[in-house]
Amino acid sequence: MSGGTAGRGLLVEGAAAVATLAGGLRRGASQGEAAVLSGEALCVAAWEGRILAAGTQAEVHRQIEAEGHSLDSFERLDARGGLVTPGLVDAHTHLLFAGTREAEWQMRARGAGYLEILAAGGGILSTVAATRAASDDELLEGGRARLAKMLANGTTTVEAKSGYALDVAGELRLLALADRLGREGPIEVVPTFLGAHAVPAEFRGRPDGTEAYVAHVIGEQLPAVIRQGIARSCDVFCESGVFDAAQSRRILAAASRSGLAVRLHADELAPSGGAELAAQLALASGAEPAAPPAAASAAASGAERGAERGCLSADHLAAPSDAGVAALARAAEAGRPVIATLLPATSWFLGKHRFAPARRFIDAGIPVAIATDLNPGTSPTLSLPLVMSIACIEMGLTPGEALAAVTINAACALGLGARIGSIEPGKQADLVVWDLPTIEQLPYWLSAPPARSVVKRGRRVFERG
Ligand SMILES: [Zn+2]
Protein backbone atom coordinates (compact mmCIF):
# COMPACT_ATOMS: atom_id res chain seq x y z
CA MET A 1 0.00 0.00 0.00
CA SER A 2 1.20 3.48 -0.64
CA GLY A 3 0.64 6.98 0.49
CA GLY A 4 0.92 8.08 -3.12
CA THR A 5 3.32 10.98 -2.73
CA ALA A 6 3.67 12.81 -6.05
CA GLY A 7 7.01 12.11 -7.67
CA ARG A 8 7.25 8.52 -6.52
CA GLY A 9 5.62 7.22 -9.68
CA LEU A 10 6.21 7.90 -13.36
CA LEU A 11 3.81 6.89 -16.11
CA VAL A 12 5.06 6.93 -19.70
CA GLU A 13 1.99 6.87 -21.91
CA GLY A 14 1.04 7.09 -25.56
CA ALA A 15 3.84 4.95 -26.98
CA ALA A 16 3.42 3.19 -30.33
CA ALA A 17 5.92 0.47 -29.41
CA VAL A 18 7.74 -0.68 -26.29
CA ALA A 19 10.81 -2.86 -26.82
CA THR A 20 11.03 -4.56 -23.44
CA LEU A 21 13.97 -6.92 -24.10
CA ALA A 22 12.39 -9.07 -21.39
CA GLY A 23 13.64 -12.61 -20.88
CA GLY A 24 17.33 -12.37 -20.01
CA LEU A 25 20.53 -12.78 -22.00
CA ARG A 26 20.16 -13.17 -25.77
CA ARG A 27 22.21 -15.60 -27.83
CA GLY A 28 21.73 -17.56 -31.03
CA ALA A 29 18.19 -17.32 -32.38
CA SER A 30 17.06 -15.21 -29.42
CA GLN A 31 19.68 -12.49 -30.11
CA GLY A 32 17.16 -10.76 -32.39
CA GLU A 33 14.14 -11.02 -30.11
CA ALA A 34 13.53 -7.53 -28.78
CA ALA A 35 10.20 -8.54 -27.14
CA VAL A 36 8.35 -5.60 -28.68
CA LEU A 37 4.87 -4.67 -27.47
CA SER A 38 2.96 -2.85 -30.17
CA GLY A 39 -0.44 -1.28 -30.39
CA GLU A 40 -2.04 2.01 -29.50
CA ALA A 41 -1.43 3.97 -26.34
CA LEU A 42 1.10 1.68 -24.71
CA CYS A 43 2.35 2.59 -21.26
CA VAL A 44 5.25 1.90 -18.92
CA ALA A 45 4.80 2.59 -15.22
CA ALA A 46 7.58 3.01 -12.69
CA TRP A 47 7.29 3.27 -8.93
CA GLU A 48 10.09 4.44 -6.68
CA GLY A 49 12.66 3.91 -9.40
CA ARG A 50 11.60 0.44 -10.47
CA ILE A 51 9.48 -0.85 -13.33
CA LEU A 52 5.97 -1.63 -12.17
CA ALA A 53 4.30 -2.64 -15.44
CA ALA A 54 4.38 -2.30 -19.22
CA GLY A 55 1.53 -2.91 -21.65
CA THR A 56 -1.71 -1.39 -22.85
CA GLN A 57 -3.11 1.53 -20.91
CA ALA A 58 -5.83 -0.67 -19.42
CA GLU A 59 -3.34 -3.34 -18.33
CA VAL A 60 -0.99 -0.86 -16.76
CA HIS A 61 -3.75 1.06 -14.97
CA ARG A 62 -5.07 -2.22 -13.61
CA GLN A 63 -1.63 -3.16 -12.30
CA ILE A 64 -1.20 0.25 -10.68
CA GLU A 65 -4.48 -0.21 -8.85
CA ALA A 66 -3.61 -3.79 -7.91
CA GLU A 67 -0.45 -2.48 -6.26
CA GLY A 68 -2.56 -0.08 -4.22
CA HIS A 69 -1.32 3.13 -5.84
CA SER A 70 -3.39 6.05 -7.05
CA LEU A 71 -2.97 7.22 -10.65
CA ASP A 72 -2.80 10.76 -9.25
CA SER A 73 0.56 10.01 -7.68
CA PHE A 74 2.16 9.32 -11.09
CA GLU A 75 3.93 12.03 -13.03
CA ARG A 76 2.96 11.70 -16.71
CA LEU A 77 5.38 11.55 -19.64
CA ASP A 78 3.72 11.62 -23.06
CA ALA A 79 5.60 9.39 -25.54
CA ARG A 80 3.59 10.98 -28.39
CA GLY A 81 3.49 7.88 -30.54
CA GLY A 82 7.19 7.17 -30.13
CA LEU A 83 9.24 4.13 -29.25
CA VAL A 84 10.24 3.24 -25.68
CA THR A 85 13.35 1.14 -25.05
CA PRO A 86 15.43 0.31 -21.99
CA GLY A 87 18.15 2.86 -21.29
CA LEU A 88 21.14 1.97 -23.46
CA VAL A 89 24.20 0.42 -21.79
CA ASP A 90 27.67 1.26 -23.15
CA ALA A 91 29.73 -1.69 -21.93
CA HIS A 92 33.17 -0.62 -23.23
CA THR A 93 34.48 2.94 -22.97
CA HIS A 94 37.69 4.75 -22.12
CA LEU A 95 35.69 7.69 -20.75
CA LEU A 96 38.39 9.67 -18.98
CA PHE A 97 41.29 11.02 -21.03
CA ALA A 98 42.95 14.27 -22.03
CA GLY A 99 43.85 15.39 -25.53
CA THR A 100 42.74 14.34 -28.99
CA ARG A 101 44.59 12.43 -31.69
CA GLU A 102 43.47 13.72 -35.06
CA ALA A 103 47.11 14.00 -36.24
CA GLU A 104 47.60 10.25 -35.77
CA TRP A 105 44.30 9.65 -37.55
CA GLN A 106 45.76 11.37 -40.63
CA MET A 107 49.07 9.49 -40.22
CA ARG A 108 47.10 6.24 -40.30
CA ALA A 109 45.33 7.35 -43.46
CA ARG A 110 48.79 7.55 -45.04
CA GLY A 111 49.38 3.89 -44.19
CA ALA A 112 50.90 3.74 -40.68
CA GLY A 113 49.66 0.81 -38.56
CA TYR A 114 48.56 0.80 -34.91
CA LEU A 115 51.64 -1.02 -33.66
CA GLU A 116 53.89 1.21 -35.77
CA ILE A 117 52.37 4.33 -34.23
CA LEU A 118 52.71 2.70 -30.79
CA ALA A 119 56.36 1.81 -31.42
CA ALA A 120 57.04 5.42 -32.45
CA GLY A 121 55.88 6.51 -28.98
CA GLY A 122 52.67 7.96 -30.37
CA GLY A 123 49.24 6.53 -30.15
CA ILE A 124 48.14 5.51 -26.72
CA LEU A 125 51.27 6.86 -25.05
CA SER A 126 50.46 10.40 -26.16
CA THR A 127 47.10 10.07 -24.41
CA VAL A 128 48.87 8.65 -21.33
CA ALA A 129 51.18 11.69 -21.24
CA ALA A 130 48.30 14.16 -21.67
CA THR A 131 46.16 12.38 -19.08
CA ARG A 132 48.95 12.23 -16.51
CA ALA A 133 49.49 15.98 -17.00
CA ALA A 134 45.80 16.91 -16.72
CA SER A 135 44.26 18.14 -13.49
CA ASP A 136 41.35 16.39 -11.79
CA ASP A 137 39.10 19.25 -12.86
CA GLU A 138 40.17 19.01 -16.49
CA LEU A 139 39.48 15.28 -16.56
CA LEU A 140 36.14 15.69 -14.78
CA GLU A 141 35.09 18.47 -17.14
CA GLY A 142 35.89 16.31 -20.18
CA GLY A 143 34.10 13.34 -18.67
CA ARG A 144 31.01 15.39 -17.80
CA ALA A 145 30.78 16.84 -21.31
CA ARG A 146 31.03 13.38 -22.87
CA LEU A 147 28.46 11.89 -20.51
CA ALA A 148 26.01 14.70 -21.31
CA LYS A 149 26.21 13.85 -25.03
CA MET A 150 25.92 10.14 -24.31
CA LEU A 151 22.77 10.79 -22.29
CA ALA A 152 21.27 12.74 -25.23
CA ASN A 153 21.93 9.61 -27.32
CA GLY A 154 19.99 7.42 -24.90
CA THR A 155 22.82 5.97 -22.81
CA THR A 156 22.01 5.54 -19.11
CA THR A 157 24.87 3.27 -17.95
CA VAL A 158 28.52 3.53 -18.99
CA GLU A 159 31.50 1.32 -18.25
CA ALA A 160 34.66 3.46 -17.78
CA LYS A 161 38.14 2.00 -17.92
CA SER A 162 41.26 3.40 -16.34
CA GLY A 163 44.42 2.68 -18.33
CA TYR A 164 45.67 6.12 -19.36
CA ALA A 165 47.95 6.58 -16.34
CA LEU A 166 49.72 3.21 -16.05
CA ASP A 167 51.11 3.93 -12.59
CA VAL A 168 49.63 3.29 -9.16
CA ALA A 169 48.55 6.80 -8.20
CA GLY A 170 47.32 7.69 -11.67
CA GLU A 171 45.24 4.54 -12.14
CA LEU A 172 43.65 5.05 -8.71
CA ARG A 173 42.92 8.66 -9.66
CA LEU A 174 41.13 7.67 -12.89
CA LEU A 175 39.02 5.10 -11.04
CA ALA A 176 38.14 7.63 -8.33
CA LEU A 177 37.16 10.27 -10.91
CA ALA A 178 35.00 7.78 -12.82
CA ASP A 179 33.33 6.84 -9.56
CA ARG A 180 32.74 10.51 -8.76
CA LEU A 181 31.08 11.15 -12.14
CA GLY A 182 28.79 8.19 -11.52
CA ARG A 183 27.83 9.59 -8.12
CA GLU A 184 27.05 12.96 -9.72
CA GLY A 185 24.74 11.18 -12.18
CA PRO A 186 22.44 10.87 -13.86
CA ILE A 187 24.42 8.31 -15.90
CA GLU A 188 25.58 5.34 -13.85
CA VAL A 189 29.33 4.74 -14.28
CA VAL A 190 30.86 1.28 -13.81
CA PRO A 191 34.64 1.58 -13.26
CA THR A 192 37.06 -1.00 -14.70
CA PHE A 193 40.77 -1.31 -13.85
CA LEU A 194 42.88 -1.46 -17.03
CA GLY A 195 46.43 -1.02 -15.77
CA ALA A 196 47.51 -3.48 -18.48
CA HIS A 197 46.42 -1.22 -21.33
CA ALA A 198 49.97 -0.64 -22.66
CA VAL A 199 53.54 -0.74 -21.40
CA PRO A 200 54.40 2.80 -20.22
CA ALA A 201 57.44 4.70 -21.50
CA GLU A 202 59.44 4.26 -18.27
CA PHE A 203 59.39 0.45 -18.70
CA ARG A 204 60.02 0.38 -22.44
CA GLY A 205 63.73 1.03 -22.37
CA ARG A 206 64.35 -2.17 -20.42
CA PRO A 207 64.99 -5.50 -22.17
CA ASP A 208 62.45 -7.11 -19.83
CA GLY A 209 60.09 -4.11 -19.98
CA THR A 210 56.81 -5.91 -20.60
CA GLU A 211 57.51 -8.62 -18.01
CA ALA A 212 58.59 -6.02 -15.46
CA TYR A 213 55.43 -4.01 -16.08
CA VAL A 214 53.23 -7.11 -15.75
CA ALA A 215 54.88 -7.76 -12.38
CA HIS A 216 54.22 -4.11 -11.43
CA VAL A 217 50.54 -4.39 -12.40
CA ILE A 218 50.11 -7.58 -10.36
CA GLY A 219 52.32 -6.64 -7.43
CA GLU A 220 51.67 -2.90 -7.02
CA GLN A 221 48.68 -1.61 -8.99
CA LEU A 222 46.23 -4.44 -8.41
CA PRO A 223 46.58 -4.56 -4.59
CA ALA A 224 46.11 -0.77 -4.45
CA VAL A 225 43.04 -1.01 -6.68
CA ILE A 226 41.58 -3.71 -4.42
CA ARG A 227 42.24 -1.58 -1.31
CA GLN A 228 40.57 1.40 -3.01
CA GLY A 229 37.47 -0.73 -3.62
CA ILE A 230 36.06 1.14 -6.63
CA ALA A 231 36.83 -1.05 -9.67
CA ARG A 232 34.23 -3.70 -10.46
CA SER A 233 36.35 -5.64 -12.93
CA CYS A 234 39.84 -5.97 -14.37
CA ASP A 235 40.64 -5.73 -18.07
CA VAL A 236 43.82 -6.48 -20.08
CA PHE A 237 44.83 -5.56 -23.63
CA CYS A 238 45.63 -9.10 -24.83
CA GLU A 239 47.23 -8.73 -28.26
CA SER A 240 50.41 -9.85 -29.99
CA GLY A 241 53.00 -7.15 -29.34
CA VAL A 242 51.19 -5.81 -26.24
CA PHE A 243 50.38 -8.38 -23.52
CA ASP A 244 50.41 -11.98 -24.71
CA ALA A 245 47.89 -14.58 -23.59
CA ALA A 246 50.16 -15.98 -20.86
CA GLN A 247 50.80 -12.52 -19.37
CA SER A 248 47.11 -11.64 -19.67
CA ARG A 249 46.20 -14.88 -17.91
CA ARG A 250 48.51 -14.08 -14.96
CA ILE A 251 47.04 -10.60 -14.51
CA LEU A 252 43.43 -11.74 -14.80
CA ALA A 253 43.98 -14.74 -12.53
CA ALA A 254 45.43 -12.45 -9.87
CA ALA A 255 42.47 -10.07 -10.26
CA SER A 256 40.02 -12.93 -10.04
CA ARG A 257 41.66 -14.25 -6.85
CA SER A 258 41.30 -10.73 -5.44
CA GLY A 259 37.56 -10.78 -6.08
CA LEU A 260 37.33 -8.73 -9.28
CA ALA A 261 35.41 -9.87 -12.31
CA VAL A 262 37.54 -10.12 -15.42
CA ARG A 263 37.19 -9.08 -19.06
CA LEU A 264 39.69 -8.55 -21.83
CA HIS A 265 40.48 -6.79 -25.08
CA ALA A 266 40.89 -9.86 -27.27
CA ASP A 267 42.07 -10.53 -30.81
CA GLU A 268 41.53 -7.02 -32.14
CA LEU A 269 44.31 -7.04 -34.70
CA ALA A 270 45.40 -10.68 -34.98
CA PRO A 271 44.50 -14.04 -33.40
CA SER A 272 46.34 -13.75 -30.08
CA GLY A 273 44.71 -16.45 -27.97
CA GLY A 274 42.39 -13.90 -26.37
CA ALA A 275 39.11 -15.65 -27.15
CA GLU A 276 40.56 -18.96 -25.96
CA LEU A 277 41.76 -17.36 -22.73
CA ALA A 278 38.35 -15.77 -22.07
CA ALA A 279 36.61 -19.11 -22.53
CA GLN A 280 39.11 -20.93 -20.31
CA LEU A 281 38.68 -18.36 -17.53
CA ALA A 282 34.90 -18.67 -17.77
CA LEU A 283 34.90 -22.45 -17.75
CA ALA A 284 37.47 -22.65 -14.95
CA SER A 285 35.49 -20.34 -12.68
CA GLY A 286 32.79 -21.40 -10.32
CA ALA A 287 30.81 -18.44 -11.54
CA GLU A 288 27.12 -18.03 -11.71
CA PRO A 289 26.09 -17.92 -15.34
CA ALA A 290 26.34 -14.39 -16.72
CA ALA A 291 22.76 -14.84 -17.84
CA PRO A 292 20.65 -14.05 -14.80
CA PRO A 293 17.03 -15.00 -14.69
CA ALA A 294 14.84 -12.17 -15.84
CA ALA A 295 13.51 -9.68 -13.37
CA ALA A 296 14.32 -9.82 -9.72
CA SER A 297 15.42 -7.48 -7.22
CA ALA A 298 17.50 -4.85 -5.67
CA ALA A 299 20.75 -3.23 -6.67
CA ALA A 300 23.91 -5.06 -5.70
CA SER A 301 21.95 -8.21 -4.99
CA GLY A 302 23.66 -11.52 -4.49
CA ALA A 303 22.80 -12.41 -8.08
CA GLU A 304 24.55 -9.26 -9.29
CA ARG A 305 27.70 -9.99 -7.34
CA GLY A 306 27.60 -13.61 -8.44
CA ALA A 307 27.36 -12.59 -12.07
CA GLU A 308 30.56 -10.63 -11.66
CA ARG A 309 32.71 -13.69 -11.17
CA GLY A 310 34.10 -15.58 -14.13
CA CYS A 311 34.94 -13.87 -17.41
CA LEU A 312 32.26 -11.34 -18.23
CA SER A 313 33.30 -10.35 -21.73
CA ALA A 314 35.82 -10.66 -24.54
CA ASP A 315 35.91 -7.40 -26.45
CA HIS A 316 36.81 -6.44 -30.06
CA LEU A 317 37.24 -9.99 -31.45
CA ALA A 318 37.80 -8.68 -34.98
CA ALA A 319 40.37 -11.43 -35.65
CA PRO A 320 39.62 -14.49 -33.51
CA SER A 321 41.01 -17.91 -34.38
CA ASP A 322 38.65 -20.75 -35.29
CA ALA A 323 39.64 -22.42 -32.02
CA GLY A 324 38.78 -19.21 -30.15
CA VAL A 325 35.28 -19.05 -31.65
CA ALA A 326 34.75 -22.73 -30.84
CA ALA A 327 35.92 -22.17 -27.25
CA LEU A 328 33.52 -19.24 -26.75
CA ALA A 329 30.71 -21.38 -28.16
CA ARG A 330 31.55 -24.18 -25.70
CA ALA A 331 31.53 -21.75 -22.77
CA ALA A 332 28.10 -20.43 -23.79
CA GLU A 333 26.80 -23.97 -24.22
CA ALA A 334 28.10 -24.86 -20.76
CA GLY A 335 26.14 -22.02 -19.17
CA ARG A 336 29.26 -19.87 -18.62
CA PRO A 337 28.72 -17.41 -21.46
CA VAL A 338 31.39 -14.82 -22.19
CA ILE A 339 29.72 -11.86 -23.89
CA ALA A 340 31.40 -11.05 -27.21
CA THR A 341 31.43 -7.25 -26.93
CA LEU A 342 32.04 -6.01 -30.45
CA LEU A 343 33.25 -2.50 -31.24
CA PRO A 344 32.44 -1.85 -34.90
CA ALA A 345 32.94 1.93 -34.71
CA THR A 346 36.62 1.25 -34.03
CA SER A 347 37.05 -0.94 -37.12
CA TRP A 348 35.17 1.68 -39.13
CA PHE A 349 37.16 4.67 -37.82
CA LEU A 350 40.44 2.82 -38.45
CA GLY A 351 39.37 2.18 -42.04
CA LYS A 352 40.48 -1.44 -41.77
CA HIS A 353 37.35 -2.89 -43.37
CA ARG A 354 37.76 -5.87 -41.08
CA PHE A 355 34.87 -6.31 -38.70
CA ALA A 356 34.26 -8.89 -36.02
CA PRO A 357 32.40 -11.92 -37.45
CA ALA A 358 29.20 -11.14 -35.58
CA ARG A 359 27.03 -13.43 -37.67
CA ARG A 360 29.37 -16.32 -37.00
CA PHE A 361 29.22 -15.63 -33.25
CA ILE A 362 25.42 -15.50 -33.27
CA ASP A 363 25.16 -18.69 -35.33
CA ALA A 364 27.52 -20.37 -32.84
CA GLY A 365 25.30 -19.38 -29.91
CA ILE A 366 27.73 -16.80 -28.52
CA PRO A 367 25.95 -13.79 -26.96
CA VAL A 368 26.83 -10.52 -28.68
CA ALA A 369 26.95 -7.00 -27.24
CA ILE A 370 28.14 -3.86 -29.03
CA ALA A 371 29.72 -0.76 -27.49
CA THR A 372 31.26 2.54 -28.54
CA ASP A 373 34.86 1.88 -27.36
CA LEU A 374 34.87 5.66 -26.82
CA ASN A 375 38.54 6.73 -26.84
CA PRO A 376 40.53 9.53 -28.48
CA GLY A 377 42.68 7.29 -30.70
CA THR A 378 40.44 4.78 -32.41
CA SER A 379 36.79 5.56 -31.66
CA PRO A 380 35.83 9.16 -30.92
CA THR A 381 32.08 8.57 -30.77
CA LEU A 382 29.52 9.06 -27.99
CA SER A 383 26.58 7.53 -29.85
CA LEU A 384 25.35 3.98 -29.40
CA PRO A 385 22.68 4.51 -32.10
CA LEU A 386 25.51 5.25 -34.55
CA VAL A 387 27.33 2.08 -33.43
CA MET A 388 24.09 0.16 -33.99
CA SER A 389 23.95 1.55 -37.54
CA ILE A 390 27.54 0.46 -38.24
CA ALA A 391 26.82 -2.97 -36.74
CA CYS A 392 23.83 -3.43 -39.04
CA ILE A 393 25.63 -2.15 -42.15
CA GLU A 394 29.07 -3.70 -41.71
CA MET A 395 28.43 -6.80 -39.58
CA GLY A 396 24.97 -7.71 -40.83
CA LEU A 397 23.13 -7.47 -37.53
CA THR A 398 19.38 -6.97 -37.66
CA PRO A 399 17.98 -3.97 -35.77
CA GLY A 400 16.60 -6.35 -33.12
CA GLU A 401 19.98 -8.04 -32.68
CA ALA A 402 21.67 -4.65 -32.42
CA LEU A 403 19.15 -3.45 -29.84
CA ALA A 404 19.68 -6.52 -27.65
CA ALA A 405 23.42 -5.88 -28.04
CA VAL A 406 23.17 -2.40 -26.44
CA THR A 407 20.62 -3.29 -23.75
CA ILE A 408 20.25 -6.66 -22.04
CA ASN A 409 23.43 -8.25 -23.42
CA ALA A 410 25.49 -5.15 -22.64
CA ALA A 411 24.06 -5.17 -19.12
CA CYS A 412 25.08 -8.83 -18.75
CA ALA A 413 28.57 -7.92 -20.02
CA LEU A 414 28.82 -5.62 -16.98
CA GLY A 415 27.41 -8.24 -14.60
CA LEU A 416 24.30 -6.08 -14.18
CA GLY A 417 21.78 -8.07 -16.20
CA ALA A 418 19.59 -8.76 -13.18
CA ARG A 419 19.09 -5.04 -12.50
CA ILE A 420 19.23 -3.15 -15.83
CA GLY A 421 18.97 -3.72 -19.59
CA SER A 422 15.29 -4.61 -19.95
CA ILE A 423 11.82 -3.32 -19.08
CA GLU A 424 10.46 -5.90 -16.62
CA PRO A 425 8.65 -5.52 -13.30
CA GLY A 426 11.13 -5.06 -10.47
CA LYS A 427 14.04 -3.91 -12.59
CA GLN A 428 15.48 -0.41 -12.42
CA ALA A 429 13.40 2.08 -14.40
CA ASP A 430 15.96 3.24 -17.00
CA LEU A 431 14.03 4.21 -20.14
CA VAL A 432 14.42 6.11 -23.39
CA VAL A 433 11.61 7.63 -25.44
CA TRP A 434 12.61 8.02 -29.10
CA ASP A 435 10.87 10.11 -31.78
CA LEU A 436 10.60 6.96 -33.88
CA PRO A 437 7.75 4.51 -34.35
CA THR A 438 9.77 1.26 -34.62
CA ILE A 439 13.03 -0.33 -33.47
CA GLU A 440 14.05 -0.69 -37.13
CA GLN A 441 14.28 3.09 -37.49
CA LEU A 442 16.73 3.42 -34.62
CA PRO A 443 19.77 2.19 -36.62
CA TYR A 444 18.22 3.21 -39.94
CA TRP A 445 18.64 6.96 -39.38
CA LEU A 446 22.38 7.41 -39.79
CA SER A 447 22.51 10.75 -38.08
CA ALA A 448 21.94 8.97 -34.77
CA PRO A 449 18.57 10.29 -33.69
CA PRO A 450 18.91 11.78 -30.23
CA ALA A 451 16.54 10.65 -27.57
CA ARG A 452 13.47 12.78 -26.84
CA SER A 453 13.26 11.84 -23.15
CA VAL A 454 15.53 9.80 -20.91
CA VAL A 455 14.52 8.33 -17.55
CA LYS A 456 17.05 7.07 -15.01
CA ARG A 457 15.91 5.24 -11.87
CA GLY A 458 12.37 6.41 -12.53
CA ARG A 459 13.23 10.11 -12.87
CA ARG A 460 13.24 12.24 -16.03
CA VAL A 461 16.84 13.27 -16.51
CA PHE A 462 16.87 14.51 -20.10
CA GLU A 463 14.39 16.26 -22.38
CA ARG A 464 15.34 17.37 -25.85
CA GLY A 465 14.71 21.01 -26.65
ZN1 LIG B 1 39.05 -0.49 -25.46
PDB file of N, CA, C and O and ligand atoms in Angstrom, residues 92-94 159 161 164 194 197 235 237 264-265 268 315-316 343 346 372-375 378-379, ligand 1:
ATOM      1  N   HIS A  92      31.718  -0.706 -22.992  1.00  0.00           N
ATOM      2  CA  HIS A  92      33.171  -0.619 -23.229  1.00  0.00           C
ATOM      3  C   HIS A  92      33.510   0.812 -23.611  1.00  0.00           C
ATOM      4  O   HIS A  92      33.286   1.225 -24.754  1.00  0.00           O
ATOM      5  N   THR A  93      34.014   1.587 -22.646  1.00  0.00           N
ATOM      6  CA  THR A  93      34.477   2.936 -22.967  1.00  0.00           C
ATOM      7  C   THR A  93      35.762   3.248 -22.202  1.00  0.00           C
ATOM      8  O   THR A  93      36.037   2.679 -21.157  1.00  0.00           O
ATOM      9  N   HIS A  94      36.512   4.175 -22.778  1.00  0.00           N
ATOM     10  CA  HIS A  94      37.686   4.754 -22.120  1.00  0.00           C
ATOM     11  C   HIS A  94      37.310   6.211 -21.850  1.00  0.00           C
ATOM     12  O   HIS A  94      37.808   7.131 -22.498  1.00  0.00           O
ATOM     13  N   GLU A 159      30.288   1.880 -18.835  1.00  0.00           N
ATOM     14  CA  GLU A 159      31.505   1.324 -18.254  1.00  0.00           C
ATOM     15  C   GLU A 159      32.631   2.308 -18.531  1.00  0.00           C
ATOM     16  O   GLU A 159      32.640   2.949 -19.592  1.00  0.00           O
ATOM     17  N   LYS A 161      36.871   2.650 -18.245  1.00  0.00           N
ATOM     18  CA  LYS A 161      38.140   1.997 -17.923  1.00  0.00           C
ATOM     19  C   LYS A 161      39.175   3.032 -17.494  1.00  0.00           C
ATOM     20  O   LYS A 161      39.214   4.139 -18.012  1.00  0.00           O
ATOM     21  N   TYR A 164      44.912   5.045 -18.730  1.00  0.00           N
ATOM     22  CA  TYR A 164      45.672   6.125 -19.364  1.00  0.00           C
ATOM     23  C   TYR A 164      46.623   6.786 -18.368  1.00  0.00           C
ATOM     24  O   TYR A 164      47.047   7.919 -18.580  1.00  0.00           O
ATOM     25  N   LEU A 194      42.174  -1.035 -15.818  1.00  0.00           N
ATOM     26  CA  LEU A 194      42.880  -1.458 -17.029  1.00  0.00           C
ATOM     27  C   LEU A 194      44.342  -0.996 -16.965  1.00  0.00           C
ATOM     28  O   LEU A 194      44.839  -0.317 -17.859  1.00  0.00           O
ATOM     29  N   HIS A 197      46.927  -1.765 -20.075  1.00  0.00           N
ATOM     30  CA  HIS A 197      46.417  -1.219 -21.331  1.00  0.00           C
ATOM     31  C   HIS A 197      47.563  -1.106 -22.336  1.00  0.00           C
ATOM     32  O   HIS A 197      47.389  -1.310 -23.533  1.00  0.00           O
ATOM     33  N   ASP A 235      40.543  -5.543 -16.621  1.00  0.00           N
ATOM     34  CA  ASP A 235      40.643  -5.733 -18.067  1.00  0.00           C
ATOM     35  C   ASP A 235      42.125  -5.778 -18.439  1.00  0.00           C
ATOM     36  O   ASP A 235      42.972  -5.262 -17.698  1.00  0.00           O
ATOM     37  N   PHE A 237      44.750  -5.640 -22.166  1.00  0.00           N
ATOM     38  CA  PHE A 237      44.833  -5.560 -23.626  1.00  0.00           C
ATOM     39  C   PHE A 237      45.648  -6.757 -24.096  1.00  0.00           C
ATOM     40  O   PHE A 237      46.881  -6.709 -24.167  1.00  0.00           O
ATOM     41  N   LEU A 264      38.467  -8.877 -21.112  1.00  0.00           N
ATOM     42  CA  LEU A 264      39.693  -8.550 -21.826  1.00  0.00           C
ATOM     43  C   LEU A 264      39.435  -8.016 -23.230  1.00  0.00           C
ATOM     44  O   LEU A 264      38.416  -8.326 -23.838  1.00  0.00           O
ATOM     45  N   HIS A 265      40.386  -7.173 -23.677  1.00  0.00           N
ATOM     46  CA  HIS A 265      40.480  -6.789 -25.079  1.00  0.00           C
ATOM     47  C   HIS A 265      41.127  -7.986 -25.773  1.00  0.00           C
ATOM     48  O   HIS A 265      42.258  -8.341 -25.454  1.00  0.00           O
ATOM     49  N   GLU A 268      41.986  -8.162 -31.341  1.00  0.00           N
ATOM     50  CA  GLU A 268      41.528  -7.019 -32.138  1.00  0.00           C
ATOM     51  C   GLU A 268      42.217  -6.985 -33.500  1.00  0.00           C
ATOM     52  O   GLU A 268      41.593  -6.740 -34.526  1.00  0.00           O
ATOM     53  N   ASP A 315      36.299  -8.579 -25.692  1.00  0.00           N
ATOM     54  CA  ASP A 315      35.910  -7.398 -26.452  1.00  0.00           C
ATOM     55  C   ASP A 315      36.770  -7.228 -27.710  1.00  0.00           C
ATOM     56  O   ASP A 315      37.938  -7.638 -27.715  1.00  0.00           O
ATOM     57  N   HIS A 316      36.226  -6.604 -28.722  1.00  0.00           N
ATOM     58  CA  HIS A 316      36.811  -6.435 -30.061  1.00  0.00           C
ATOM     59  C   HIS A 316      36.554  -7.681 -30.902  1.00  0.00           C
ATOM     60  O   HIS A 316      35.680  -7.688 -31.734  1.00  0.00           O
ATOM     61  N   LEU A 343      33.039  -3.950 -31.213  1.00  0.00           N
ATOM     62  CA  LEU A 343      33.252  -2.501 -31.237  1.00  0.00           C
ATOM     63  C   LEU A 343      33.400  -2.027 -32.683  1.00  0.00           C
ATOM     64  O   LEU A 343      34.481  -1.619 -33.125  1.00  0.00           O
ATOM     65  N   THR A 346      35.163   1.220 -34.021  1.00  0.00           N
ATOM     66  CA  THR A 346      36.620   1.247 -34.030  1.00  0.00           C
ATOM     67  C   THR A 346      37.143   0.740 -35.376  1.00  0.00           C
ATOM     68  O   THR A 346      38.006   1.362 -36.003  1.00  0.00           O
ATOM     69  N   THR A 372      30.600   1.481 -27.763  1.00  0.00           N
ATOM     70  CA  THR A 372      31.263   2.540 -28.538  1.00  0.00           C
ATOM     71  C   THR A 372      32.777   2.383 -28.583  1.00  0.00           C
ATOM     72  O   THR A 372      33.416   2.803 -29.539  1.00  0.00           O
ATOM     73  N   ASP A 373      33.388   1.827 -27.497  1.00  0.00           N
ATOM     74  CA  ASP A 373      34.856   1.877 -27.355  1.00  0.00           C
ATOM     75  C   ASP A 373      35.330   3.322 -27.322  1.00  0.00           C
ATOM     76  O   ASP A 373      36.475   3.613 -27.702  1.00  0.00           O
ATOM     77  N   LEU A 374      34.478   4.245 -26.882  1.00  0.00           N
ATOM     78  CA  LEU A 374      34.870   5.660 -26.823  1.00  0.00           C
ATOM     79  C   LEU A 374      36.313   5.814 -26.349  1.00  0.00           C
ATOM     80  O   LEU A 374      36.669   5.377 -25.251  1.00  0.00           O
ATOM     81  N   ASN A 375      37.158   6.408 -27.200  1.00  0.00           N
ATOM     82  CA  ASN A 375      38.535   6.735 -26.839  1.00  0.00           C
ATOM     83  C   ASN A 375      39.072   7.693 -27.894  1.00  0.00           C
ATOM     84  O   ASN A 375      38.543   7.763 -29.003  1.00  0.00           O
ATOM     85  N   THR A 378      41.007   5.688 -31.401  1.00  0.00           N
ATOM     86  CA  THR A 378      40.442   4.785 -32.407  1.00  0.00           C
ATOM     87  C   THR A 378      38.916   4.792 -32.475  1.00  0.00           C
ATOM     88  O   THR A 378      38.345   4.110 -33.326  1.00  0.00           O
ATOM     89  N   SER A 379      38.250   5.549 -31.584  1.00  0.00           N
ATOM     90  CA  SER A 379      36.786   5.559 -31.665  1.00  0.00           C
ATOM     91  C   SER A 379      36.193   6.780 -30.970  1.00  0.00           C
ATOM     92  O   SER A 379      35.583   6.673 -29.915  1.00  0.00           O
TER      93      SER A 379
HETATM   94 ZN    ZN B   1      39.049  -0.495 -25.465  1.00  0.00          ZN
END
